[in-house]
Amino acid sequence: MENRQQILNALANLYNGLVRLENAAAQKQNTEALIQNLQYQIQQNNSQSSVLGAKTKFKRNAIKNIATVVAIVFCALAFFILPMAVGAGVVFNANILLTMIVLVLAARGIAAIVGRAKTGVEDLTKVAYDRSIPNLQNQLQAAINSLPALRREVGLAYADVAPMMDVFPAPDFCYSYAVGKMYKYFENLRVNTIQEAVNMYDDEMKFNQLMSELQQQTAIARQTLAEVRQISSEVSQIRANTDEIRVNTANIAKSSAECAAYLSDIRDSQLRHEADVNAIRNYIGV
């Protein structure tokens, strides 16, 4: 009885140590994955923000340049080409120059307003990317700062459980789920030694694996049966269609024979008619 209790205590300590180690290792792996994910998101957001910035800048500059060209062409028409066309002569002074500058600046100002309106969606999207980056960077820094403590926890947990793992008779089953199952075997008086617990767990795992494979095979068999039934149904439909085609072909052949007989009767009637006509002609001497 005392030996059983000692084994139970040893299994309980091993189980608790393995749970601690597995949880610490899982947290460390999750944190490392989170760091990689955050780094990727920051890189993507920076890239998207840069692309949107370049795109909006190009659109706005294009609109401003077009507006500038239109304003210059308008000034040239108004102050130079039209006066020359009507023979009024070209007059160029400071007032005309000032007017031209004002028109060009006004055109560029209007173009800037139009450009902001045209790129409003891109601007909002770029702002969203830019605002998300500091938050992601804070999350990244927090995850990086937590990583050393998680690594220390993994090391401490392993150092605490390593001596028990070294003497455990089944290294392949030295994880919390298996050890917990073995503890239950002892607790329920199903085994008397560690080796019996290991063998029982091994048999249980093999049985579960066998049942899983059997379920998979059963599912495959059901699917195959359903496909066979579907094929059988299609074959039956094809046979029904073939019988219908055969009946239709026979009916067509019968109809063709009847038509041929009818045409033969018409031909015989025509011959008889021609013979009667010839006889009448011979009779009247035509």
Short mmCIF file of N, CA, C and O in Angstrom, two decimals, residues 175-281:
data_model
loop_
_atom_site.label_atom_id
_atom_site.label_comp_id
_atom_site.label_asym_id
_atom_site.label_seq_id
_atom_site.Cartn_x
_atom_site.Cartn_y
_atom_site.Cartn_z
N TYR A 175 4.84 12.49 -21.32
CA TYR A 175 4.13 13.77 -21.51
C TYR A 175 2.90 13.74 -20.61
O TYR A 175 2.47 12.67 -20.15
N SER A 176 2.33 14.91 -20.37
CA SER A 176 1.33 15.05 -19.30
C SER A 176 0.11 14.16 -19.50
O SER A 176 -0.40 13.56 -18.54
N TYR A 177 -0.39 14.06 -20.72
CA TYR A 177 -1.60 13.26 -20.95
C TYR A 177 -1.35 11.80 -20.59
O TYR A 177 -2.17 11.16 -19.90
N ALA A 178 -0.25 11.25 -21.07
CA ALA A 178 0.05 9.83 -20.80
C ALA A 178 0.28 9.59 -19.31
O ALA A 178 -0.25 8.62 -18.74
N VAL A 179 1.04 10.47 -18.67
CA VAL A 179 1.31 10.29 -17.24
C VAL A 179 0.02 10.43 -16.43
O VAL A 179 -0.22 9.70 -15.46
N GLY A 180 -0.85 11.34 -16.85
CA GLY A 180 -2.15 11.49 -16.17
C GLY A 180 -3.00 10.24 -16.29
O GLY A 180 -3.67 9.83 -15.32
N LYS A 181 -2.98 9.61 -17.49
CA LYS A 181 -3.72 8.36 -17.66
C LYS A 181 -3.15 7.27 -16.77
O LYS A 181 -3.91 6.50 -16.14
N MET A 182 -1.84 7.18 -16.69
CA MET A 182 -1.23 6.16 -15.83
C MET A 182 -1.55 6.39 -14.36
O MET A 182 -1.76 5.44 -13.59
N TYR A 183 -1.60 7.66 -13.96
CA TYR A 183 -1.99 7.97 -12.58
C TYR A 183 -3.40 7.46 -12.30
O TYR A 183 -3.67 6.89 -11.23
N LYS A 184 -4.29 7.62 -13.26
CA LYS A 184 -5.67 7.13 -13.09
C LYS A 184 -5.70 5.60 -13.00
O LYS A 184 -6.51 5.04 -12.25
N TYR A 185 -4.84 4.93 -13.77
CA TYR A 185 -4.79 3.47 -13.67
C TYR A 185 -4.44 3.05 -12.24
O TYR A 185 -5.09 2.14 -11.68
N PHE A 186 -3.43 3.68 -11.67
CA PHE A 186 -3.05 3.34 -10.29
C PHE A 186 -4.15 3.73 -9.31
O PHE A 186 -4.46 2.98 -8.38
N GLU A 187 -4.72 4.88 -9.51
CA GLU A 187 -5.75 5.35 -8.58
C GLU A 187 -6.97 4.44 -8.58
O GLU A 187 -7.60 4.22 -7.54
N ASN A 188 -7.28 3.89 -9.76
CA ASN A 188 -8.43 2.99 -9.87
C ASN A 188 -8.07 1.52 -9.67
O ASN A 188 -8.88 0.63 -9.97
N LEU A 189 -6.85 1.24 -9.20
CA LEU A 189 -6.39 -0.12 -8.87
C LEU A 189 -6.40 -1.05 -10.08
O LEU A 189 -6.62 -2.25 -9.95
N ARG A 190 -6.14 -0.48 -11.26
CA ARG A 190 -6.12 -1.31 -12.46
C ARG A 190 -4.72 -1.88 -12.72
O ARG A 190 -4.58 -2.85 -13.48
N VAL A 191 -3.67 -1.28 -12.13
CA VAL A 191 -2.30 -1.75 -12.32
C VAL A 191 -1.59 -1.70 -10.97
O VAL A 191 -2.04 -1.03 -10.03
N ASN A 192 -0.48 -2.43 -10.89
CA ASN A 192 0.31 -2.48 -9.64
C ASN A 192 1.72 -1.94 -9.81
O ASN A 192 2.38 -1.63 -8.81
N THR A 193 2.20 -1.85 -11.07
CA THR A 193 3.56 -1.36 -11.30
C THR A 193 3.54 -0.33 -12.43
O THR A 193 2.58 -0.26 -13.24
N ILE A 194 4.61 0.44 -12.51
CA ILE A 194 4.74 1.43 -13.58
C ILE A 194 4.74 0.74 -14.94
O ILE A 194 4.13 1.23 -15.90
N GLN A 195 5.42 -0.39 -15.06
CA GLN A 195 5.51 -1.08 -16.34
C GLN A 195 4.12 -1.54 -16.79
O GLN A 195 3.79 -1.47 -17.99
N GLU A 196 3.31 -2.03 -15.83
CA GLU A 196 1.94 -2.42 -16.18
C GLU A 196 1.15 -1.21 -16.68
O GLU A 196 0.36 -1.30 -17.62
N ALA A 197 1.36 -0.06 -16.04
CA ALA A 197 0.66 1.16 -16.47
C ALA A 197 1.11 1.57 -17.87
O ALA A 197 0.28 1.96 -18.72
N VAL A 198 2.41 1.45 -18.14
CA VAL A 198 2.93 1.77 -19.46
C VAL A 198 2.34 0.85 -20.51
O VAL A 198 1.90 1.28 -21.59
N ASN A 199 2.31 -0.46 -20.21
CA ASN A 199 1.77 -1.43 -21.16
C ASN A 199 0.29 -1.18 -21.41
O ASN A 199 -0.19 -1.27 -22.55
N MET A 200 -0.46 -0.86 -20.35
CA MET A 200 -1.89 -0.60 -20.51
C MET A 200 -2.13 0.64 -21.36
O MET A 200 -3.01 0.65 -22.24
N TYR A 201 -1.33 1.67 -21.12
CA TYR A 201 -1.50 2.89 -21.92
C TYR A 201 -1.14 2.62 -23.38
O TYR A 201 -1.82 3.10 -24.30
N ASP A 202 -0.07 1.84 -23.58
CA ASP A 202 0.33 1.51 -24.95
C ASP A 202 -0.78 0.74 -25.65
O ASP A 202 -1.12 1.02 -26.82
N ASP A 203 -1.37 -0.25 -24.96
CA ASP A 203 -2.46 -1.02 -25.55
C ASP A 203 -3.67 -0.12 -25.84
O ASP A 203 -4.33 -0.26 -26.88
N GLU A 204 -3.93 0.81 -24.93
CA GLU A 204 -5.07 1.71 -25.13
C GLU A 204 -4.85 2.61 -26.35
O GLU A 204 -5.77 2.84 -27.14
N MET A 205 -3.63 3.12 -26.49
CA MET A 205 -3.33 3.96 -27.65
C MET A 205 -3.43 3.18 -28.95
O MET A 205 -3.96 3.68 -29.95
N LYS A 206 -2.92 1.95 -28.95
CA LYS A 206 -3.02 1.13 -30.15
C LYS A 206 -4.48 0.83 -30.48
O LYS A 206 -4.87 0.84 -31.66
N PHE A 207 -5.27 0.55 -29.43
CA PHE A 207 -6.69 0.29 -29.66
C PHE A 207 -7.38 1.52 -30.23
O PHE A 207 -8.18 1.43 -31.17
N ASN A 208 -7.09 2.68 -29.66
CA ASN A 208 -7.69 3.92 -30.16
C ASN A 208 -7.28 4.20 -31.60
O ASN A 208 -8.09 4.64 -32.42
N GLN A 209 -6.00 3.93 -31.90
CA GLN A 209 -5.53 4.13 -33.27
C GLN A 209 -6.23 3.16 -34.22
O GLN A 209 -6.64 3.54 -35.33
N LEU A 210 -6.40 1.90 -33.75
CA LEU A 210 -7.10 0.91 -34.57
C LEU A 210 -8.53 1.33 -34.80
O LEU A 210 -9.06 1.23 -35.93
N MET A 211 -9.20 1.82 -33.76
CA MET A 211 -10.59 2.27 -33.91
C MET A 211 -10.68 3.47 -34.85
O MET A 211 -11.61 3.58 -35.65
N SER A 212 -9.70 4.38 -34.75
CA SER A 212 -9.70 5.53 -35.65
C SER A 212 -9.53 5.10 -37.10
O SER A 212 -10.24 5.58 -38.00
N GLU A 213 -8.60 4.16 -37.33
CA GLU A 213 -8.41 3.66 -38.69
C GLU A 213 -9.66 2.94 -39.18
O GLU A 213 -10.04 3.06 -40.36
N LEU A 214 -10.31 2.18 -38.27
CA LEU A 214 -11.53 1.47 -38.65
C LEU A 214 -12.63 2.46 -39.01
O LEU A 214 -13.37 2.25 -40.00
N GLN A 215 -12.74 3.53 -38.25
CA GLN A 215 -13.74 4.56 -38.57
C GLN A 215 -13.45 5.21 -39.91
O GLN A 215 -14.37 5.47 -40.69
N GLN A 216 -12.17 5.46 -40.18
CA GLN A 216 -11.81 6.04 -41.48
C GLN A 216 -12.16 5.09 -42.62
O GLN A 216 -12.71 5.49 -43.64
N GLN A 217 -11.84 3.79 -42.42
CA GLN A 217 -12.16 2.81 -43.45
C GLN A 217 -13.67 2.68 -43.63
O GLN A 217 -14.16 2.54 -44.76
N THR A 218 -14.40 2.76 -42.52
CA THR A 218 -15.85 2.70 -42.61
C THR A 218 -16.39 3.89 -43.39
O THR A 218 -17.30 3.76 -44.23
N ALA A 219 -15.84 5.06 -43.10
CA ALA A 219 -16.27 6.27 -43.82
C ALA A 219 -15.96 6.15 -45.31
O ALA A 219 -16.78 6.52 -46.16
N ILE A 220 -14.77 5.60 -45.62
CA ILE A 220 -14.40 5.42 -47.03
C ILE A 220 -15.33 4.41 -47.70
O ILE A 220 -15.76 4.60 -48.84
N ALA A 221 -15.65 3.33 -46.96
CA ALA A 221 -16.56 2.32 -47.52
C ALA A 221 -17.94 2.90 -47.78
O ALA A 221 -18.57 2.62 -48.80
N ARG A 222 -18.42 3.73 -46.84
CA ARG A 222 -19.72 4.36 -47.04
C ARG A 222 -19.70 5.29 -48.25
O ARG A 222 -20.65 5.31 -49.05
N GLN A 223 -18.64 6.04 -48.38
CA GLN A 223 -18.53 6.93 -49.53
C GLN A 223 -18.47 6.14 -50.83
O GLN A 223 -19.11 6.50 -51.83
N THR A 224 -17.70 5.03 -50.81
CA THR A 224 -17.61 4.19 -52.00
C THR A 224 -18.97 3.59 -52.35
O THR A 224 -19.36 3.54 -53.53
N LEU A 225 -19.70 3.13 -51.31
CA LEU A 225 -21.03 2.57 -51.55
C LEU A 225 -21.96 3.61 -52.14
O LEU A 225 -22.74 3.31 -53.07
N ALA A 226 -21.89 4.84 -51.63
CA ALA A 226 -22.72 5.91 -52.17
C ALA A 226 -22.38 6.18 -53.62
O ALA A 226 -23.27 6.39 -54.46
N GLU A 227 -21.07 6.16 -53.94
CA GLU A 227 -20.66 6.37 -55.33
C GLU A 227 -21.12 5.24 -56.22
O GLU A 227 -21.56 5.47 -57.36
N VAL A 228 -21.04 4.00 -55.70
CA VAL A 228 -21.51 2.85 -56.48
C VAL A 228 -23.00 2.96 -56.75
O VAL A 228 -23.49 2.69 -57.86
N ARG A 229 -23.74 3.34 -55.72
CA ARG A 229 -25.18 3.52 -55.90
C ARG A 229 -25.49 4.60 -56.92
O ARG A 229 -26.40 4.47 -57.74
N GLN A 230 -24.70 5.68 -56.87
CA GLN A 230 -24.89 6.76 -57.84
C GLN A 230 -24.61 6.26 -59.25
O GLN A 230 -25.36 6.55 -60.19
N ILE A 231 -23.51 5.50 -59.39
CA ILE A 231 -23.17 4.95 -60.71
C ILE A 231 -24.25 3.99 -61.17
O ILE A 231 -24.65 3.98 -62.35
N SER A 232 -24.75 3.13 -60.24
CA SER A 232 -25.81 2.19 -60.59
C SER A 232 -27.06 2.92 -61.06
O SER A 232 -27.72 2.52 -62.03
N SER A 233 -27.38 4.01 -60.35
CA SER A 233 -28.54 4.79 -60.75
C SER A 233 -28.34 5.39 -62.14
O SER A 233 -29.27 5.40 -62.97
N GLU A 234 -27.12 5.88 -62.39
CA GLU A 234 -26.84 6.45 -63.71
C GLU A 234 -26.90 5.39 -64.79
O GLU A 234 -27.41 5.64 -65.89
N VAL A 235 -26.38 4.18 -64.46
CA VAL A 235 -26.44 3.09 -65.44
C VAL A 235 -27.89 2.71 -65.73
O VAL A 235 -28.28 2.48 -66.89
N SER A 236 -28.71 2.65 -64.67
CA SER A 236 -30.13 2.33 -64.87
C SER A 236 -30.80 3.39 -65.74
O SER A 236 -31.62 3.07 -66.61
N GLN A 237 -30.46 4.64 -65.52
CA GLN A 237 -31.03 5.71 -66.33
C GLN A 237 -30.59 5.59 -67.78
O GLN A 237 -31.38 5.79 -68.72
N ILE A 238 -29.29 5.21 -67.95
CA ILE A 238 -28.78 5.02 -69.32
C ILE A 238 -29.52 3.88 -70.00
O ILE A 238 -29.88 3.95 -71.18
N ARG A 239 -29.75 2.79 -69.23
CA ARG A 239 -30.48 1.65 -69.81
C ARG A 239 -31.90 2.07 -70.20
O ARG A 239 -32.41 1.68 -71.26
N ALA A 240 -32.55 2.82 -69.32
CA ALA A 240 -33.90 3.28 -69.63
C ALA A 240 -33.90 4.15 -70.88
O ALA A 240 -34.78 4.02 -71.75
N ASN A 241 -32.90 5.03 -70.96
CA ASN A 241 -32.80 5.88 -72.15
C ASN A 241 -32.54 5.06 -73.40
O ASN A 241 -33.07 5.34 -74.48
N THR A 242 -31.67 3.99 -73.22
CA THR A 242 -31.38 3.12 -74.37
C THR A 242 -32.64 2.38 -74.83
O THR A 242 -32.90 2.26 -76.05
N ASP A 243 -33.41 1.87 -73.88
CA ASP A 243 -34.67 1.19 -74.24
C ASP A 243 -35.62 2.15 -74.95
O ASP A 243 -36.28 1.79 -75.93
N GLU A 244 -35.68 3.38 -74.45
CA GLU A 244 -36.56 4.36 -75.09
C GLU A 244 -36.10 4.67 -76.50
O GLU A 244 -36.91 4.78 -77.43
N ILE A 245 -34.76 4.78 -76.66
CA ILE A 245 -34.22 5.03 -78.00
C ILE A 245 -34.51 3.86 -78.92
O ILE A 245 -34.86 4.05 -80.10
N ARG A 246 -34.39 2.62 -78.35
CA ARG A 246 -34.67 1.44 -79.16
C ARG A 246 -36.14 1.44 -79.62
O ARG A 246 -36.45 1.15 -80.78
N VAL A 247 -37.06 1.75 -78.71
CA VAL A 247 -38.48 1.80 -79.06
C VAL A 247 -38.73 2.88 -80.11
O VAL A 247 -39.46 2.68 -81.09
N ASN A 248 -38.12 4.03 -79.89
CA ASN A 248 -38.30 5.13 -80.86
C ASN A 248 -37.74 4.74 -82.22
O ASN A 248 -38.34 5.07 -83.28
N THR A 249 -36.58 4.03 -82.22
CA THR A 249 -35.99 3.59 -83.49
C THR A 249 -36.93 2.61 -84.20
O THR A 249 -37.11 2.68 -85.44
N ALA A 250 -37.51 1.68 -83.42
CA ALA A 250 -38.45 0.73 -84.02
C ALA A 250 -39.67 1.45 -84.59
O ALA A 250 -40.15 1.12 -85.69
N ASN A 251 -40.17 2.44 -83.86
CA ASN A 251 -41.32 3.20 -84.35
C ASN A 251 -40.97 3.97 -85.61
O ASN A 251 -41.78 4.05 -86.56
N ILE A 252 -39.75 4.52 -85.63
CA ILE A 252 -39.32 5.24 -86.83
C ILE A 252 -39.21 4.29 -88.01
O ILE A 252 -39.63 4.61 -89.14
N ALA A 253 -38.65 3.08 -87.76
CA ALA A 253 -38.53 2.09 -88.83
C ALA A 253 -39.91 1.68 -89.34
O ALA A 253 -40.12 1.54 -90.56
N LYS A 254 -40.83 1.49 -88.40
CA LYS A 254 -42.19 1.13 -88.81
C LYS A 254 -42.83 2.23 -89.63
O LYS A 254 -43.48 1.98 -90.67
N SER A 255 -42.65 3.47 -89.16
CA SER A 255 -43.20 4.61 -89.89
C SER A 255 -42.57 4.73 -91.27
O SER A 255 -43.26 5.04 -92.26
N SER A 256 -41.24 4.47 -91.34
CA SER A 256 -40.55 4.54 -92.64
C SER A 256 -41.10 3.47 -93.59
O SER A 256 -41.30 3.73 -94.79
N ALA A 257 -41.35 2.28 -93.03
CA ALA A 257 -41.91 1.21 -93.88
C ALA A 257 -43.29 1.58 -94.36
O ALA A 257 -43.64 1.35 -95.54
N GLU A 258 -44.10 2.13 -93.48
CA GLU A 258 -45.44 2.55 -93.88
C GLU A 258 -45.38 3.65 -94.94
O GLU A 258 -46.17 3.63 -95.90
N CYS A 259 -44.44 4.58 -94.77
CA CYS A 259 -44.29 5.64 -95.77
C CYS A 259 -43.86 5.05 -97.11
O CYS A 259 -44.34 5.48 -98.17
N ALA A 260 -42.93 4.07 -97.05
CA ALA A 260 -42.47 3.45 -98.30
C ALA A 260 -43.62 2.72 -98.99
O ALA A 260 -43.78 2.80 -100.23
N ALA A 261 -44.45 2.02 -98.19
CA ALA A 261 -45.60 1.32 -98.78
C ALA A 261 -46.59 2.32 -99.38
O ALA A 261 -47.15 2.10 -100.47
N TYR A 262 -46.78 3.45 -98.67
CA TYR A 262 -47.70 4.47 -99.17
C TYR A 262 -47.19 5.07 -100.47
O TYR A 262 -47.95 5.26 -101.44
N LEU A 263 -45.87 5.34 -100.53
CA LEU A 263 -45.28 5.87 -101.76
C LEU A 263 -45.38 4.87 -102.90
O LEU A 263 -45.60 5.24 -104.06
N SER A 264 -45.21 3.57 -102.57
CA SER A 264 -45.34 2.53 -103.61
C SER A 264 -46.76 2.49 -104.15
O SER A 264 -46.97 2.36 -105.37
N ASP A 265 -47.76 2.64 -103.25
CA ASP A 265 -49.16 2.67 -103.71
C ASP A 265 -49.40 3.88 -104.59
O ASP A 265 -50.11 3.78 -105.63
N ILE A 266 -48.82 5.02 -104.21
CA ILE A 266 -49.00 6.22 -105.04
C ILE A 266 -48.37 6.03 -106.41
O ILE A 266 -48.94 6.39 -107.44
N ARG A 267 -47.18 5.41 -106.41
CA ARG A 267 -46.50 5.18 -107.68
C ARG A 267 -47.32 4.23 -108.56
O ARG A 267 -47.48 4.47 -109.77
N ASP A 268 -47.85 3.16 -107.97
CA ASP A 268 -48.69 2.24 -108.74
C ASP A 268 -49.93 2.95 -109.27
O ASP A 268 -50.36 2.72 -110.43
N SER A 269 -50.50 3.83 -108.43
CA SER A 269 -51.69 4.56 -108.87
C SER A 269 -51.35 5.49 -110.03
O SER A 269 -52.15 5.62 -110.98
N GLN A 270 -50.18 6.13 -109.97
CA GLN A 270 -49.76 7.00 -111.06
C GLN A 270 -49.58 6.21 -112.34
O GLN A 270 -49.96 6.66 -113.44
N LEU A 271 -48.98 5.01 -112.21
CA LEU A 271 -48.77 4.18 -113.41
C LEU A 271 -50.11 3.78 -114.02
O LEU A 271 -50.28 3.79 -115.26
N ARG A 272 -51.03 3.39 -113.15
CA ARG A 272 -52.34 3.02 -113.67
C ARG A 272 -53.04 4.22 -114.33
O ARG A 272 -53.68 4.08 -115.37
N HIS A 273 -52.84 5.38 -113.71
CA HIS A 273 -53.44 6.58 -114.29
C HIS A 273 -52.85 6.88 -115.65
O HIS A 273 -53.58 7.22 -116.61
N GLU A 274 -51.52 6.76 -115.77
CA GLU A 274 -50.88 7.01 -117.06
C GLU A 274 -51.34 5.99 -118.10
O GLU A 274 -51.55 6.33 -119.28
N ALA A 275 -51.51 4.73 -117.64
CA ALA A 275 -51.98 3.69 -118.59
C ALA A 275 -53.39 4.01 -119.07
O ALA A 275 -53.71 3.88 -120.28
N ASP A 276 -54.24 4.47 -118.18
CA ASP A 276 -55.61 4.83 -118.58
C ASP A 276 -55.60 6.00 -119.53
O ASP A 276 -56.38 6.04 -120.52
N VAL A 277 -54.72 6.99 -119.27
CA VAL A 277 -54.65 8.17 -120.14
C VAL A 277 -54.18 7.75 -121.53
O VAL A 277 -54.72 8.21 -122.56
N ASN A 278 -53.17 6.89 -121.59
CA ASN A 278 -52.68 6.42 -122.89
C ASN A 278 -53.76 5.63 -123.63
O ASN A 278 -53.88 5.77 -124.89
N ALA A 279 -54.50 4.83 -122.88
CA ALA A 279 -55.57 4.07 -123.54
C ALA A 279 -56.63 4.99 -124.12
O ALA A 279 -57.15 4.78 -125.25
N ILE A 280 -56.95 6.03 -123.38
CA ILE A 280 -57.96 6.99 -123.87
C ILE A 280 -57.44 7.71 -125.09
O ILE A 280 -58.18 7.94 -126.10
N ARG A 281 -56.15 8.10 -125.06
CA ARG A 281 -55.56 8.78 -126.24
C ARG A 281 -55.59 7.88 -127.45
O ARG A 281 -55.87 8.32 -128.58
#
